[in-house]
Coordinates of C-alpha atoms in Angstrom, one line a residue:
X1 CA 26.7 -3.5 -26.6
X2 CA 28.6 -2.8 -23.0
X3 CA 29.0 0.3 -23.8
X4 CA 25.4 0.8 -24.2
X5 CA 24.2 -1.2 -21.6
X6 CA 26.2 1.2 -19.2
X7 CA 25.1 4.5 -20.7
X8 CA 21.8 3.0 -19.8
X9 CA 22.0 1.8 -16.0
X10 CA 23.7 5.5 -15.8
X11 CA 20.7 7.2 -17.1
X12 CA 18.1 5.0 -15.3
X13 CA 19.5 3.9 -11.7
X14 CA 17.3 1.4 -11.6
X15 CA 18.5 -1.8 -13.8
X16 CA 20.7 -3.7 -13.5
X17 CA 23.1 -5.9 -16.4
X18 CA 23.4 -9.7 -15.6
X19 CA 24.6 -11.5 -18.6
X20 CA 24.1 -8.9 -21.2
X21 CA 20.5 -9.4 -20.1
X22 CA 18.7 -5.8 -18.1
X23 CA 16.7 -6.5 -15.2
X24 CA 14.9 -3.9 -13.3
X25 CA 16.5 -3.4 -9.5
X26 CA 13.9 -4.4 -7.2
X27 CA 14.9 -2.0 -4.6
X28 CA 15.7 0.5 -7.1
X29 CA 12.5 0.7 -8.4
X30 CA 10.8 1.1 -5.3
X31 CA 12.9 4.0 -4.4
X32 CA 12.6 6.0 -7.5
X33 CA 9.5 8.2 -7.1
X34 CA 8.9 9.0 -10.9
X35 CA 5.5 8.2 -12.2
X36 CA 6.3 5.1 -14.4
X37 CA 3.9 5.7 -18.0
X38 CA 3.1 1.6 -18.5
X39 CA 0.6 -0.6 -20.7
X40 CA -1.5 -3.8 -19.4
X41 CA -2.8 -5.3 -22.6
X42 CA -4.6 -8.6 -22.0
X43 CA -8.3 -10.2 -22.8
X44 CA -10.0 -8.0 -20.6
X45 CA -13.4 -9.2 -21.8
X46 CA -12.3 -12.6 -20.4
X47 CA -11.4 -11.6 -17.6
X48 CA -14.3 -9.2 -16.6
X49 CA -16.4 -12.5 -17.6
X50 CA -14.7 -14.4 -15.3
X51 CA -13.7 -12.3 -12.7
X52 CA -15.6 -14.0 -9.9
X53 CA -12.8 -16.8 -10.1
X54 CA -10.1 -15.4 -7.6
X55 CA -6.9 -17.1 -8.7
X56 CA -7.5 -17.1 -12.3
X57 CA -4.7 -16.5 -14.5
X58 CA -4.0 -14.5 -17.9
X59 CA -1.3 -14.4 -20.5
X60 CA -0.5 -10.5 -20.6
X61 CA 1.8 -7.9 -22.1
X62 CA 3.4 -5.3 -19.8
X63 CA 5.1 -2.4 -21.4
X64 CA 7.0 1.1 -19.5
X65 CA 9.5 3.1 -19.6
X66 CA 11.5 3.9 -16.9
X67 CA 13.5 6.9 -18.6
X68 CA 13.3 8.3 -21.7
X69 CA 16.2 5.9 -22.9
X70 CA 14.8 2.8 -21.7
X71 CA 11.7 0.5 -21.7
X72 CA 10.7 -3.3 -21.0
X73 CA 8.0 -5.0 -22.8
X74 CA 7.6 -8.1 -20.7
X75 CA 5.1 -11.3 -21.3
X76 CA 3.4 -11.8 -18.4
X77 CA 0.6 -13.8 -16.1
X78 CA -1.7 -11.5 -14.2
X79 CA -3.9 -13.5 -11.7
X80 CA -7.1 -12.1 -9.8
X81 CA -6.9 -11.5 -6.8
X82 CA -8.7 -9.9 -3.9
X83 CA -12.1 -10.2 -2.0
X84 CA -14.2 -7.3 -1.6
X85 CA -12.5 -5.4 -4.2
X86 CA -13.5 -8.1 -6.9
X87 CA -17.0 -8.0 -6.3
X88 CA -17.6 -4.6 -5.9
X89 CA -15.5 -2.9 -8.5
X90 CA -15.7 -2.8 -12.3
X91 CA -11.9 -4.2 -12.4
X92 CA -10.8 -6.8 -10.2
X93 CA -7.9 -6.7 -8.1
X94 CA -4.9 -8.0 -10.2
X95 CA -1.5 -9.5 -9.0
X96 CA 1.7 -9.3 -12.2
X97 CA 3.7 -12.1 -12.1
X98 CA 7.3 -11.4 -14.1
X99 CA 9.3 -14.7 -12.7
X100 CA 7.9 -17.2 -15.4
X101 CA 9.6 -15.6 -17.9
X102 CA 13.1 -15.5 -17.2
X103 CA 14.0 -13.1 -19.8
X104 CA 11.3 -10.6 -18.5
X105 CA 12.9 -7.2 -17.4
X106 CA 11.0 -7.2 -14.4
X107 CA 11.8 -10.9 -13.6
X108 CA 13.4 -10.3 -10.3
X109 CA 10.5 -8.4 -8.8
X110 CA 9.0 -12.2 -9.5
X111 CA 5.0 -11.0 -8.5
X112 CA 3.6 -7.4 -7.8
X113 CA 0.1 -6.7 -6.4
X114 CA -1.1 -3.6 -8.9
X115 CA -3.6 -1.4 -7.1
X116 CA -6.4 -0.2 -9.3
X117 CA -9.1 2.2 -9.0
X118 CA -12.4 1.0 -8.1
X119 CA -14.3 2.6 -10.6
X120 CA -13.6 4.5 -14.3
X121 CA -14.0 8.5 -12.5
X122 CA -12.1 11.3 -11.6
X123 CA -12.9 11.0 -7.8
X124 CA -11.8 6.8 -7.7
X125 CA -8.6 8.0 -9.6
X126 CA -8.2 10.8 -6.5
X127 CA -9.0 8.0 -4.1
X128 CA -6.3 5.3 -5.5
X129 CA -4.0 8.7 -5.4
X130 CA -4.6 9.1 -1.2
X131 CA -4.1 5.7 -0.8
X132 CA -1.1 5.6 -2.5
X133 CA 0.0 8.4 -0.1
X134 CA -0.7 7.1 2.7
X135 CA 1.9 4.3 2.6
X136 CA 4.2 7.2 1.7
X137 CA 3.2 8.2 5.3
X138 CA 3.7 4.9 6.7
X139 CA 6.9 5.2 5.2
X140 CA 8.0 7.8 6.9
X141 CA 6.9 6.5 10.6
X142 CA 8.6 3.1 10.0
X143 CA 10.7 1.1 7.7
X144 CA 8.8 -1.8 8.2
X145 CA 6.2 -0.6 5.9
X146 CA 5.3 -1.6 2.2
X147 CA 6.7 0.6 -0.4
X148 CA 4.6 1.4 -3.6
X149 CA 5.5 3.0 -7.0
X150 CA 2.8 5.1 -8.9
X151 CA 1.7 4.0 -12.8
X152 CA 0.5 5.9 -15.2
X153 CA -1.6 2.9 -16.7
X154 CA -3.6 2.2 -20.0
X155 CA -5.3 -0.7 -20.1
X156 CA -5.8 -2.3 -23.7
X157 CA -8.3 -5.1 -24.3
X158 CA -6.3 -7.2 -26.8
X159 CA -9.5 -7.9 -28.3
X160 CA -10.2 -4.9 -29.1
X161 CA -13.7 -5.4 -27.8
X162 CA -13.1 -2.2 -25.3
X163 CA -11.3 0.9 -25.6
X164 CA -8.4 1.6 -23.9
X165 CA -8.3 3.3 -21.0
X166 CA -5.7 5.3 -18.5
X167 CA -5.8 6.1 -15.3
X168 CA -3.4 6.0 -12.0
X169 CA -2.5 2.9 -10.9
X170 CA 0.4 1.5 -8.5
X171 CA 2.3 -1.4 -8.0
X172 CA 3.0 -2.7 -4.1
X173 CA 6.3 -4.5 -2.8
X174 CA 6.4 -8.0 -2.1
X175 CA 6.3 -8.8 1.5
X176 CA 9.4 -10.7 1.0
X177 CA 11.1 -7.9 0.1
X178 CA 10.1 -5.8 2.8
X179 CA 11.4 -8.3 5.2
X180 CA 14.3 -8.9 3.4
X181 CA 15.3 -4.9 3.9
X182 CA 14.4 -5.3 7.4
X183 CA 16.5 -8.7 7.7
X184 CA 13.7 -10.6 8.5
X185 CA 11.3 -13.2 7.5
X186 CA 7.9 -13.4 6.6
X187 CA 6.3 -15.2 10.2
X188 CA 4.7 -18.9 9.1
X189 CA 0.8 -19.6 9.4
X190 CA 0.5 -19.4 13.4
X191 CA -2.2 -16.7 14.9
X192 CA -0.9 -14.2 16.7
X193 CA -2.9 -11.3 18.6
X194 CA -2.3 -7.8 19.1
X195 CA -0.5 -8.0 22.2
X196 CA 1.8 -11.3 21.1
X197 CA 3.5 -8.9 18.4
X198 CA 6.3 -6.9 18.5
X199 CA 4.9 -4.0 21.6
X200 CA 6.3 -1.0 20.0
X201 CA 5.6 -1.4 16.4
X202 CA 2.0 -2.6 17.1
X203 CA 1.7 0.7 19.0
X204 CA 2.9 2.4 16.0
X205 CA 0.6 0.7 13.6
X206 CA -2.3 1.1 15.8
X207 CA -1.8 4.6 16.2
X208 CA -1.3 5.0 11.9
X209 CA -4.5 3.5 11.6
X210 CA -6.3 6.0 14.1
X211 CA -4.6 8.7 12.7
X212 CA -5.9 8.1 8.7
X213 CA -9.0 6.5 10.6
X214 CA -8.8 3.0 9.7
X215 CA -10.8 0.7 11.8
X216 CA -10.5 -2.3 8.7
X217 CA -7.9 -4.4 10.2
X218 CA -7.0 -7.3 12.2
X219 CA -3.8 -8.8 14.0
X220 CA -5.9 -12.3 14.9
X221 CA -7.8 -12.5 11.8
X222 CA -4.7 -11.9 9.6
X223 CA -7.0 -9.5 8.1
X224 CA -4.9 -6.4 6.3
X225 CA -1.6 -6.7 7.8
X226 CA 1.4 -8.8 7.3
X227 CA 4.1 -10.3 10.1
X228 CA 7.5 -10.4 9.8
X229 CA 10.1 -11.9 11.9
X230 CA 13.7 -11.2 12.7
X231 CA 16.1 -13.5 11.3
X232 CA 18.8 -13.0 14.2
X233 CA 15.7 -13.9 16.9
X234 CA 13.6 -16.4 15.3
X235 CA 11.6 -16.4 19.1
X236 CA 11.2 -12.9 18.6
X237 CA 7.4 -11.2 18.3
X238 CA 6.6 -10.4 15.1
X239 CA 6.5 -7.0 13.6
X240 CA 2.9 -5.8 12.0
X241 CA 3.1 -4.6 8.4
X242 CA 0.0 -2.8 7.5
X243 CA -2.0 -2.8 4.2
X244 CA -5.1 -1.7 2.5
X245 CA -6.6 2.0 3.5
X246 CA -9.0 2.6 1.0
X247 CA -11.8 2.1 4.1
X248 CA -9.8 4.7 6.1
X249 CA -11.5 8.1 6.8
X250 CA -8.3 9.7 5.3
X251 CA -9.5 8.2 2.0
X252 CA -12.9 8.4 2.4
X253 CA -14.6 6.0 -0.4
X254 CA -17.8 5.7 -1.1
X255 CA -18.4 2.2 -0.6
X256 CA -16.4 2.3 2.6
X257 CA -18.5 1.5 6.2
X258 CA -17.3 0.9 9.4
X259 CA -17.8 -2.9 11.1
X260 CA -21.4 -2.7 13.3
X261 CA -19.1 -4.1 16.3
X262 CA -17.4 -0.8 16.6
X263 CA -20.3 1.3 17.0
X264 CA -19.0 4.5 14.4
X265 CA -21.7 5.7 12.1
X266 CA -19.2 6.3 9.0
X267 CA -15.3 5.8 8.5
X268 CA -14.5 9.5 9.1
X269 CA -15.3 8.7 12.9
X270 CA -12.2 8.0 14.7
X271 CA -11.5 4.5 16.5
X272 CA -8.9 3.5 18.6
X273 CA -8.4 -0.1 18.0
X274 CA -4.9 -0.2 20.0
X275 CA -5.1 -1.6 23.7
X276 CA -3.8 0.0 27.0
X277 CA 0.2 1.8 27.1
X278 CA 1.4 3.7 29.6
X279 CA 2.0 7.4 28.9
X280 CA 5.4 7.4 28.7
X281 CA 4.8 4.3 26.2
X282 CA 2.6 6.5 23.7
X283 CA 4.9 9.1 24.0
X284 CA 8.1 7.3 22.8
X285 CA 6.0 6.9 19.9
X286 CA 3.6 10.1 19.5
X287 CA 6.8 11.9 19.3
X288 CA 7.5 10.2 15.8
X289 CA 4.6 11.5 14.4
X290 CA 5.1 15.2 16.0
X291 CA 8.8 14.7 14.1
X292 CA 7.2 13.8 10.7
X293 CA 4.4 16.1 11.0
X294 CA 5.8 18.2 8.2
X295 CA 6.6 15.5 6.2
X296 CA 3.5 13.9 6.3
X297 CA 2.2 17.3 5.3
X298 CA 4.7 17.9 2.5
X299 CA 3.5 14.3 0.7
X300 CA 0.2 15.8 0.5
X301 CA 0.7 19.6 -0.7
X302 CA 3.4 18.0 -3.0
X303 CA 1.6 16.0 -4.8
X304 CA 0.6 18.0 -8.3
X305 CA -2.0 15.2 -9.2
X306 CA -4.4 16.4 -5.9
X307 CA -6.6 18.2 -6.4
X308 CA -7.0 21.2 -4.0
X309 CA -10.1 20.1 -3.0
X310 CA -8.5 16.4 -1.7
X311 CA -5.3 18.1 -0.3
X312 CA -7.5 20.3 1.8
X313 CA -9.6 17.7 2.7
X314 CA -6.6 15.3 3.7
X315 CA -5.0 18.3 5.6
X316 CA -8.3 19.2 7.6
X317 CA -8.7 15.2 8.7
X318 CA -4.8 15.1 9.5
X319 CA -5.3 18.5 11.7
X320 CA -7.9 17.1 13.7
X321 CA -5.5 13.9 14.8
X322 CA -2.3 16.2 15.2
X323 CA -4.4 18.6 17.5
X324 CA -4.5 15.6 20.0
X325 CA -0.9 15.4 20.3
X326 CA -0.6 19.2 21.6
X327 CA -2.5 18.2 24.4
X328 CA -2.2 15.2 27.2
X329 CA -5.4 15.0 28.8
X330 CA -6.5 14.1 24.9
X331 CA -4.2 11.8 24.4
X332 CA -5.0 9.8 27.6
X333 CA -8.9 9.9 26.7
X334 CA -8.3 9.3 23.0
X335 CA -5.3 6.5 23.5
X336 CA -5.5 5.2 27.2
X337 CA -9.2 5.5 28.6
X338 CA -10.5 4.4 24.7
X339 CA -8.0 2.0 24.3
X340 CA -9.5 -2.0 23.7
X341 CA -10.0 -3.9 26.7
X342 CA -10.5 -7.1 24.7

């Protein structure tokens, strides 16, 4: 049995053995950028009945395999979640809770927000797909950022009242594991604005989100993002953790619109939503983005499951952004004069 169990976190990297008893490694697993092949199987014609109910929970089965050697078939809860996403689209957000059931191979992941498409068609399934690269972006401009793991993902009514159907799906880390890796924790229920968080990594989020052309978040509102704190500073500012980009330009949905307060006619028009820096402020950052250029570019063109159309679509918004940074008297206009004054 040891000897088995061995031969097995060889091949996959990403369990690990406690007690005989494998257990996906919750870092691992984030890491790993294989699509993972999986199975939801619950009562979805319950759910879809009841799917105005955020908070709801359902028994489930969860089944992947992480290598060819290895699989979990785990019993689960999956709760509803989500707000706009629940009422709009035919499947409502879902979160997968592993940690009731101690025996579950993905038990110390504990609860994973799965990220569906918003409708059954091949353009949803190529929107979910530029979401799910753009926190590989994010990734690469900060590593306090939410990692996210792609699913290849049938969903089976355990009725058998619907057929089952696959698309590309992907699980999002906990926030308590993101500011675990950062050695920090996850800032309590006080308001914060903009300019009471951490100045350098709000200047970096605020830039991400003009960059993929996300005007749908808020530090004061709590509304897309996520504080964290640094355990060795508990007086520290927080640090922003962004979320949630399906309304960004970069994606381009079709029931995305921009907020009438800002004043853009549709989310492919640009906002800065970042208040006043000095030059040499936006610079200290810009530069990270002029570093990662390539890399940001390389996620797109990389990524087999684009099509051309979306990569060159992606690549043409991207240029436009990346064309500021060649030039100072842009970036004052677009980042200084433009910049929030409230």
């Amino acid at each position: 049995m040891r000897v088995i169990i061995i031969v097995l976190l060889i091949i996959t990297g990403s369990v690990t053995s406690v007690n005989a008893q494998l257990f996906v490694d919750k870092v691992k697993f984030f890491e790993d950028t294989a699509v993972v092949k999986a199975t939801l199987s619950l009562n979805f014609r319950k759910l879809l009945a009841r799917r105005e109910r955020e908070g709801l929970i359902f028994p489930a089965l969860f089944t992947c395999r992480l290598s060819d050697d290895f699989g979990v078939s785990d019993n689960i809860s999956v709760e509803v979640r989500g707000h706009f996403r629940r009422e709009e689209c035919y499947l409502p957000p879902l979160k997968l809770i592993f940690k009731n059931n101690p025996a579950a191979g993905f038990f110390k992941l504990k609860a994973l927000k799965l990220v569906s498409t918003c409708r059954i068609s091949r353009q949803d399934e190529q929107n979910l797909l530029k979401e799910y690269l753009i926190y590989k972006m994010f990734n690469l401009i900060c590593d306090k950022s939410f990692r996210v793991r792609l699913l290849y993902l049938t969903y089976e009514d355990s009725t058998g009242a619907h057929k089952p159907v696959s698309q590309y799906a992907y699980l999002m880390e906990d926030i308590k594991e993101v500011a675990a890796r950062n050695e920090c924790f996850i800032s309590g229920d006080k308001k914060f604005t903009s300019e009471q968080t951490d100045r350098s990594q709000m200047t970096k989020v605020a830039l991400f989100e003009y960059m993929i052309g996300n005007t749908d978040w808020a530090v004061s509102a709590s509304h897309n993002i996520r504080l964290i704190t640094l355990k060795s500073d508990s007086a520290s500012r927080p640090f922003v953790v962004p979320y949630d980009f399906d309304f960004s330009g970069l994606v381009n949905t079709t029931y995305s619109v921009p907020d009438e307060l800002f004043h853009i006619t549709n989310v492919r028009q640009r906002l800065y939503r970042g208040f006043p820096r000095s030059e040499e402020e936006l610079n200290q950052e810009l530069v990270i983005y002029s570093k990662q250029k390539d890399k940001i570019y390389d996620i797109i063109n990389n990524c087999n499951l684009l099509l051309p159309a979306s990569k060159k679509d992606m690549i043409g918004y991207l240029d436009d952004f990346f064309s500021i940074l060649d030039n100072p008297k842009k970036i004052r206009n677009a980042f200084i004069v433009n910049a929030r004054d409230q």
